[in-house]
Coordinates of C-alpha atoms in Angstrom, one line a residue:
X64 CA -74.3 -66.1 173.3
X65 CA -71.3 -63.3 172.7
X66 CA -72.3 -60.0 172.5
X67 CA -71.9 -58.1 169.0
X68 CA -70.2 -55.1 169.0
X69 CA -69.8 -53.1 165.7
X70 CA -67.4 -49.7 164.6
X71 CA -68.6 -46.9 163.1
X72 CA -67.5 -43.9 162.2
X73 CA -69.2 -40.4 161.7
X74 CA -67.4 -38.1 159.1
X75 CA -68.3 -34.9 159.6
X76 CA -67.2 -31.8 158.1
X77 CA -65.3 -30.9 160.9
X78 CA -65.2 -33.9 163.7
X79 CA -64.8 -37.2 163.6
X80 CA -66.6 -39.7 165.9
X81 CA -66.6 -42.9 166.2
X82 CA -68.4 -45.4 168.4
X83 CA -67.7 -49.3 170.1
X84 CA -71.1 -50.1 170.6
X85 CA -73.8 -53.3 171.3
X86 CA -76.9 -53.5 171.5
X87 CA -78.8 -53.1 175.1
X88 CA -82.0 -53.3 176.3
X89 CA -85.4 -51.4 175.2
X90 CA -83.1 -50.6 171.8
X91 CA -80.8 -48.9 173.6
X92 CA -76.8 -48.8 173.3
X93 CA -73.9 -50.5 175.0
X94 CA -70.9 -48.6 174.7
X95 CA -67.6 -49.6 174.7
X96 CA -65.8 -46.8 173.7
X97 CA -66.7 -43.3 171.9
X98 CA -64.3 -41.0 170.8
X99 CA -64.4 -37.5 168.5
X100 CA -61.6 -35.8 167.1
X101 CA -61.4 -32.1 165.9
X102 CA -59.8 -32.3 162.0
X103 CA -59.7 -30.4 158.7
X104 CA -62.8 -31.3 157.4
X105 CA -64.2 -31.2 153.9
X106 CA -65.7 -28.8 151.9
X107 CA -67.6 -28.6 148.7
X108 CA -66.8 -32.7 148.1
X109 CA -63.4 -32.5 149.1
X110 CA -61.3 -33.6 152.0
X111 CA -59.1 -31.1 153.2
X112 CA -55.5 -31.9 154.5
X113 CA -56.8 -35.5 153.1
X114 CA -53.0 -37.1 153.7
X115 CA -53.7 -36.7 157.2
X116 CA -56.7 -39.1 157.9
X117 CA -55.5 -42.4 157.8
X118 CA -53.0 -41.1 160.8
X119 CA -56.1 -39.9 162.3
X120 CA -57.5 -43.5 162.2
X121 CA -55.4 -44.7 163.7
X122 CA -54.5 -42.8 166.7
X123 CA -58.5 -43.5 167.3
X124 CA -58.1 -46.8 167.1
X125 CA -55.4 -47.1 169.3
X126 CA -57.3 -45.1 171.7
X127 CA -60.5 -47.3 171.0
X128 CA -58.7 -50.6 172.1
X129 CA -60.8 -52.7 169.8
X130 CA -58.2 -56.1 169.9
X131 CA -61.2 -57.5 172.9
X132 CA -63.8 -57.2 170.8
X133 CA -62.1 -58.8 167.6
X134 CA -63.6 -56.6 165.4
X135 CA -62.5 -56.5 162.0
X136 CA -64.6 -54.5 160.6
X137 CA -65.2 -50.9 160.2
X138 CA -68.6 -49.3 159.4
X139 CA -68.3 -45.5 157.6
X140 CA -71.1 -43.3 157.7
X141 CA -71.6 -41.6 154.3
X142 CA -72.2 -37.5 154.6
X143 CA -74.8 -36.2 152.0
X144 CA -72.2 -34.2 150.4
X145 CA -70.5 -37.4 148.8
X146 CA -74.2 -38.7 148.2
X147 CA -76.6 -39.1 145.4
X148 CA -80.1 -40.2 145.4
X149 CA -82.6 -41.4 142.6
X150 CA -85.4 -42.7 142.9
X151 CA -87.1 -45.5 140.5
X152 CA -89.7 -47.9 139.9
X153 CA -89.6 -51.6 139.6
X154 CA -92.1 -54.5 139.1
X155 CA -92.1 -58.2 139.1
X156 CA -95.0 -60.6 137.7
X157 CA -95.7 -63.4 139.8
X158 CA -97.5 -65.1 137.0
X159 CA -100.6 -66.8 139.3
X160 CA -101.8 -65.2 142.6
X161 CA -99.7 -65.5 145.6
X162 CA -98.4 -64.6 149.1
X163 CA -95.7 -62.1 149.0
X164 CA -92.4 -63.2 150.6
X165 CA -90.0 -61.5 151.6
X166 CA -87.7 -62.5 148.9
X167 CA -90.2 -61.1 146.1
X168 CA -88.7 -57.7 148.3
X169 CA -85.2 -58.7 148.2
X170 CA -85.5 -59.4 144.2
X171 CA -86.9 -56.3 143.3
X172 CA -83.9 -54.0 145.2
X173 CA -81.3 -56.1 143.7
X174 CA -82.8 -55.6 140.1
X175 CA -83.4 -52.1 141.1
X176 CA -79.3 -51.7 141.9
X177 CA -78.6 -53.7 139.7
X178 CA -79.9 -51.5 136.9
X179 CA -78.2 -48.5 138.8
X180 CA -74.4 -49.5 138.6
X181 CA -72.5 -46.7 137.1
X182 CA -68.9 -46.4 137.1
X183 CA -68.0 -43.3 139.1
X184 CA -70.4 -44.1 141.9
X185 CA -71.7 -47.1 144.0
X186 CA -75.0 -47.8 145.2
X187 CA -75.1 -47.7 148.7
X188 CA -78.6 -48.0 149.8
X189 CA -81.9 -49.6 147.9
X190 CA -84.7 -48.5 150.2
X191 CA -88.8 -48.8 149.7
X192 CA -90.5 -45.5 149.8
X193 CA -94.1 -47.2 148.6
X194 CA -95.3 -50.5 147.8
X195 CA -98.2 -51.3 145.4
X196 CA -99.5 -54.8 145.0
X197 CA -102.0 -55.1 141.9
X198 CA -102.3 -51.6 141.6
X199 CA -103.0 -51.0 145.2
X200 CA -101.3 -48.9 147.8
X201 CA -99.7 -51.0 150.7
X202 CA -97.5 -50.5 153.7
X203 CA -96.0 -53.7 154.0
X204 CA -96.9 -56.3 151.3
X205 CA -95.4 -59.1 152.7
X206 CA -97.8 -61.9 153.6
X207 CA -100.8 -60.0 151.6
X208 CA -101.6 -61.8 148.2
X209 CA -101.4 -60.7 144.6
X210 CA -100.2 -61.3 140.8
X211 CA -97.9 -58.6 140.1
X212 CA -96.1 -56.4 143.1
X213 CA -94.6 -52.8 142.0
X214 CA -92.7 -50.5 144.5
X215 CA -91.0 -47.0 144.2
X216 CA -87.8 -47.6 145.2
X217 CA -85.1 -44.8 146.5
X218 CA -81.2 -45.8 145.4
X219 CA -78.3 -43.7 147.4
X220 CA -75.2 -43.6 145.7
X221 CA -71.9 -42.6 146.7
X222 CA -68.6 -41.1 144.8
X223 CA -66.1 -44.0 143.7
X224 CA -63.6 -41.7 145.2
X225 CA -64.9 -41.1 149.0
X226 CA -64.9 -45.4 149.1
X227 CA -61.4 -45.9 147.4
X228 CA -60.0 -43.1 150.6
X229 CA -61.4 -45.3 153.5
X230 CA -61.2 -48.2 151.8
X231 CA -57.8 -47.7 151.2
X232 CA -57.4 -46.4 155.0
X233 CA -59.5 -49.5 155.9
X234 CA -56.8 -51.6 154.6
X235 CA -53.7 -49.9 156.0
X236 CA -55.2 -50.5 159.6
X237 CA -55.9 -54.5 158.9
X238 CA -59.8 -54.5 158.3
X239 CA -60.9 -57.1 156.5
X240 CA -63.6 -55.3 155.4
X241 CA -65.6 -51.5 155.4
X242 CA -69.2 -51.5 155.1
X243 CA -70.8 -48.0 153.9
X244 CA -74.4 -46.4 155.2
X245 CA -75.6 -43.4 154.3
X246 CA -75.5 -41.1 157.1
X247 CA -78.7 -38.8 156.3
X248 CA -80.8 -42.1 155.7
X249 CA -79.8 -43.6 158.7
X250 CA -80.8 -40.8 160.5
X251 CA -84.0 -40.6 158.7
X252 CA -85.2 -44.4 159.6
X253 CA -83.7 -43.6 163.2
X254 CA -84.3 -40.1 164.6
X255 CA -87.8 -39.4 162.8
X256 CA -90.7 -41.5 164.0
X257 CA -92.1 -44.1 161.4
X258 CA -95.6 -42.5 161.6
X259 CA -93.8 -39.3 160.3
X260 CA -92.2 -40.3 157.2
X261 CA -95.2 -42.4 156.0
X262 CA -96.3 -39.3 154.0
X263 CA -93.1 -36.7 154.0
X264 CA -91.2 -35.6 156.4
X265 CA -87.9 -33.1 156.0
X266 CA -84.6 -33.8 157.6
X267 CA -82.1 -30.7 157.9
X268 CA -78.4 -31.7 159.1
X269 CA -77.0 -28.3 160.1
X270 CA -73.5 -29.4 160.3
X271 CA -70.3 -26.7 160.3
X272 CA -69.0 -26.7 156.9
X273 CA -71.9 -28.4 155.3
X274 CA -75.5 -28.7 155.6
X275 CA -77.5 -31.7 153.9
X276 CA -81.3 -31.5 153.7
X277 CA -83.0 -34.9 153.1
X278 CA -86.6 -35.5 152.5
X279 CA -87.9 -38.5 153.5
X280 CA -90.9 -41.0 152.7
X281 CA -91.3 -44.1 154.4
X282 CA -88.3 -46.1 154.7
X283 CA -86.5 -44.2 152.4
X284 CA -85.4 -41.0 150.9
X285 CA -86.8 -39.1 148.1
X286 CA -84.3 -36.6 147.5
X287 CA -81.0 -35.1 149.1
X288 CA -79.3 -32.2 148.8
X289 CA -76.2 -30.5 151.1
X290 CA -75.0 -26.9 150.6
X291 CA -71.9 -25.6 151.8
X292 CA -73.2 -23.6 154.5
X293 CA -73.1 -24.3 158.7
X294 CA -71.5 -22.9 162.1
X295 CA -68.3 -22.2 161.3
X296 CA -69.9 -19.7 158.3
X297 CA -71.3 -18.1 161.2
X298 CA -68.1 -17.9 163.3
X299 CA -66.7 -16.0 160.5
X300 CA -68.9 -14.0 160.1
X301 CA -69.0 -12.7 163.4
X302 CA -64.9 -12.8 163.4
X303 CA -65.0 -10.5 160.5
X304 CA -68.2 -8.3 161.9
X305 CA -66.5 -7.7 164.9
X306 CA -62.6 -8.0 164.5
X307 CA -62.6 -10.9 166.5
X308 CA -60.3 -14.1 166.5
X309 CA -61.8 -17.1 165.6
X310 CA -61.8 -18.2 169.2
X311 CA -63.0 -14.9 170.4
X312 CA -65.9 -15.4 167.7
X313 CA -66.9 -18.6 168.6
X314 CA -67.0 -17.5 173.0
X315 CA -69.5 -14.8 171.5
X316 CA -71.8 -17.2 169.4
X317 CA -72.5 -19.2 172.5
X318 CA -73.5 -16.0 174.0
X319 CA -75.8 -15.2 171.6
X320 CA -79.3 -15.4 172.3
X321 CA -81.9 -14.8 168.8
X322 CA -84.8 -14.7 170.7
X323 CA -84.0 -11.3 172.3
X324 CA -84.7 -7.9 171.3
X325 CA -82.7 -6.0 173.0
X326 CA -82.0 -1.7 172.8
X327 CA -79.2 1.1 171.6
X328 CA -77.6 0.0 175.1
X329 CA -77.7 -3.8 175.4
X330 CA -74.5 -5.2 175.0
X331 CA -73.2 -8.9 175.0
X332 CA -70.0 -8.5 177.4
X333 CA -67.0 -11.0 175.7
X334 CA -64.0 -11.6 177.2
X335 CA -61.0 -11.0 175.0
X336 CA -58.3 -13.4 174.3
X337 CA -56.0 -11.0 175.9
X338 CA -58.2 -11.1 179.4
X339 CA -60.2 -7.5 178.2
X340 CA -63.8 -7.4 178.7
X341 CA -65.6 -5.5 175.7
X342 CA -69.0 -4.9 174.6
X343 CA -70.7 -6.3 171.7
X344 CA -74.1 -4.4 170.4
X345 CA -76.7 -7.3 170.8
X346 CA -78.7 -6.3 167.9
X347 CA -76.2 -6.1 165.8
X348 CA -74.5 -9.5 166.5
X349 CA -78.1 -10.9 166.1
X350 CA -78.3 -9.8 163.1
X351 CA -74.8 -11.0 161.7
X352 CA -75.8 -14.8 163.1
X353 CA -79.6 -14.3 162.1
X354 CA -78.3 -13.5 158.4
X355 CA -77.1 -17.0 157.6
X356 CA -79.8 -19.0 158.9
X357 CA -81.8 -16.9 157.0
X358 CA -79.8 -17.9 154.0
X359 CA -80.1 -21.2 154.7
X360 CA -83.9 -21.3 154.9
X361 CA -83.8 -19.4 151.8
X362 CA -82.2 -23.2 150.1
X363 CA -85.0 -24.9 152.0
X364 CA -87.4 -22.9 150.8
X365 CA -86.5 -23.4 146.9
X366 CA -85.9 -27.3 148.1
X367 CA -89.4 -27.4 149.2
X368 CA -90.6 -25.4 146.2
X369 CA -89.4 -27.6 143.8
X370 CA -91.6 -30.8 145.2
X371 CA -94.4 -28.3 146.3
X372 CA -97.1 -30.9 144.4
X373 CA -96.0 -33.0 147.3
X374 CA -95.2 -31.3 150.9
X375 CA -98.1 -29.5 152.1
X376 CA -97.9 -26.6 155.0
X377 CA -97.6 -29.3 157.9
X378 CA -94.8 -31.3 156.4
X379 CA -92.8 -32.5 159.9
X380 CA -89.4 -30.8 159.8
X381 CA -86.4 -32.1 161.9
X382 CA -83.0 -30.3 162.8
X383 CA -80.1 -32.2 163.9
X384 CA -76.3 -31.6 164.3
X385 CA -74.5 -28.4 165.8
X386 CA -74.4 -25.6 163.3
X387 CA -77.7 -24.3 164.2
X388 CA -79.0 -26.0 166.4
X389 CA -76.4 -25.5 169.0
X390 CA -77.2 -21.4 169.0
X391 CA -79.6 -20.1 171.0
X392 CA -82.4 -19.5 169.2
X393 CA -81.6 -20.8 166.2
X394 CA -84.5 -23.7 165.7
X395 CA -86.9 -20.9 166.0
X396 CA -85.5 -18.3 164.2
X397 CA -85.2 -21.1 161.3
X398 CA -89.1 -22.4 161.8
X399 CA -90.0 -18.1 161.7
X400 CA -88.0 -18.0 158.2
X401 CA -89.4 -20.8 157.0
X402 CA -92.7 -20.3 158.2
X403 CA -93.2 -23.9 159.6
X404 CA -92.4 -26.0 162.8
X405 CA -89.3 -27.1 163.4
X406 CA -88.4 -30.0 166.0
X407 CA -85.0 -31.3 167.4
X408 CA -84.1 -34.7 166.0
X409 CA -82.0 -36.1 168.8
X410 CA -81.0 -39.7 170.0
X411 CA -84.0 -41.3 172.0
X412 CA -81.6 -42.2 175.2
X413 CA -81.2 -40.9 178.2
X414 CA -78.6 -38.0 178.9
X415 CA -77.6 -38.3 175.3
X416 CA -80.9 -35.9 173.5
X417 CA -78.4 -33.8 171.8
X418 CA -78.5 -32.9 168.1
X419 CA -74.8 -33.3 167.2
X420 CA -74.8 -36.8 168.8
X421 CA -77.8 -37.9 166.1
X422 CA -75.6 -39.0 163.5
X423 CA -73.4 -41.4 165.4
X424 CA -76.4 -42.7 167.2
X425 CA -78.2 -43.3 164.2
X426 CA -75.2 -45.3 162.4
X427 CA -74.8 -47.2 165.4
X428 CA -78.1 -48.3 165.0
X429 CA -78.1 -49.3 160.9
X430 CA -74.8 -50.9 161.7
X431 CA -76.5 -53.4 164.2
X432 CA -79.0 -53.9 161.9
X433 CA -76.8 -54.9 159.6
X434 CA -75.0 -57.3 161.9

């Protein structure tokens, strides 16, 4: 039996990565290829430098060296930032008592998006946060008998304008076809644990331009929301703080430990771009890093606030990408601000538990699935 391997890309606010990959053993990954690219980014729902991307492609997929696999089709992770969510209910009647199949499912998400077209977005996802089955709560209804079946259903949309780009840069490069998956979802049903998000569970994505925050329930998500906030906010910061390059900034930021309190005379040492050593007050550079993540779990805060009939003090929180999490530090300074526990959300493979690499991992997966 040939072995299916999909393409995916990650769009992130300021790499690209995208992934040749099958499925292995114990739900692990068989990697082709894997490749990230530095780029422009967007910011605040728009592509910057846009006219460059389809070049982009294609130089990594040139570099990918797909023609083996014959693939001809390209899976694109959807950011939060070019993402809607709504969530609705729908019911069907079955008329007499019966088993639930798993087509009774499958008719109540299509009349569920069906219901949901609009004309500047698309729906993307239709996924079950609860099921009811003759007025009863129920995990999974399939197989379990009833008259009428009713489910709260999470829709994810996604700008008309973020498909028309890669379709269109789909095209250039001969795919026959693009398939789109919401990147925060797929990282919900992947990186959090299905005992987790059977009540609530909150999913931040500290990314470097942008930062999405996703709450989840069961397989699906309740609501999303992405501010333009991340690392590179707190690269310039320190740039500006300091009088720093951007490159100087960034040496210093991976020196920078939150955790420590240190005294008038502790100094991080940074090494110039002109060779120079000099001597950065640690207190003061904590502070300038500390100041955004604080900001940030200021937006979590009123995010949480404005479903606080639902999240209760242990609601399970999980960070993931490089913003924050890459600082030193930075989880726990978040979970002190925010007053709650904070966990990693990396891939669940060996050598690869990073939080930047949960993304890619994550659409790897839902693009298997799909398959």
């Amino acid at each position: 039996m040939k072995e299916n391997f999909v393409l995916t890309f990650d769009i992130g606010s300021s790499v690209l990565r995208a992934m040749v990959a099958g499925r292995g053993i114990n739900n692990t990954f068989k990697v082709k290829g894997y490749k990230e690219v530095e780029y422009d980014g967007f910011f605040e729902g728009k592509f910057l430098n846009q006219d460059k991307l389809p070049s982009i492609f294609e130089e990594i997929i040139d570099e990918l060296d797909i023609q083996n696999e014959k693939i001809d089709k390209m899976y694109i992770g959807v950011p939060a930032e070019f993402s809607s969510v709504t969530v609705v209910q729908e019911s069907i009647n079955f008329g007499n008592r019966r088993k639930v199949k798993k087509t009774d499912i499958d008719s109540l998400f299509y009349l569920a998006g069906e219901k949901s077209k609009s004309g500047e977005v698309e729906v993307v996802s239709v996924s079950p946060l609860s099921f009811s089955l003759d007025g009863f709560s129920t995990l999974d209804p399939i197989g379990e008998s009833g008259t009428s079946l009713s489910a709260k259903l999470s829709i994810i949309y996604v700008n008309r304008d973020f498909i028309e780009l890669f379709n269109s840069i789909a095209g250039g490069l001969n795919f026959s076809t693009v398939e789109y998956i919401s990147e925060p979802l797929a990282q919900a049903q992947y990186i959090v644990p299905k005992d987790k998000r059977e009540d609530f569970a909150l999913l931040v994505d500290g990314g470097d331009l942008t930062t999405s925050i996703a709450f989840i329930k069961g397989d699906g998500l309740s609501a999303l929301s992405s501010v333009s906030r991340g690392g590179g906010f707190i690269t310039n910061d320190i740039a500006e703080a300091f009088d720093l390059s951007m490159k100087e900034a960034d040496r210093l930021k991976k020196q920078i430990v939150l955790s420590l309190k240190g005294g008038q005379n502790d100094f991080y040492e940074l090494c110039t771009d002109m060779g120079k050593v000099t001597k950065i007050g640690l207190n003061f550079a904590n502070e300038v890093v500390g100041y955004r993540i604080e900001e940030l779990a200021e937006v979590i805060s009123k995010c949480l606030q404005m479903n606080s009939t639902q999240f209760e003090s242990y609601l399970p929180i999980y960070l993931t990408g490089g913003g924050i999490a890459k600082i030193k530090g930075g989880r726990d300074f978040l979970a002190k601000c925010l007053g709650r526990n904070v966990t990693y959300g990396t891939p669940n493979i060996p050598g690869k538990e990073r939080t930047e690499l949960a993304s890619i991992y994550s659409l790897v997966n839902s693009a298997l699935d799909c398959e």
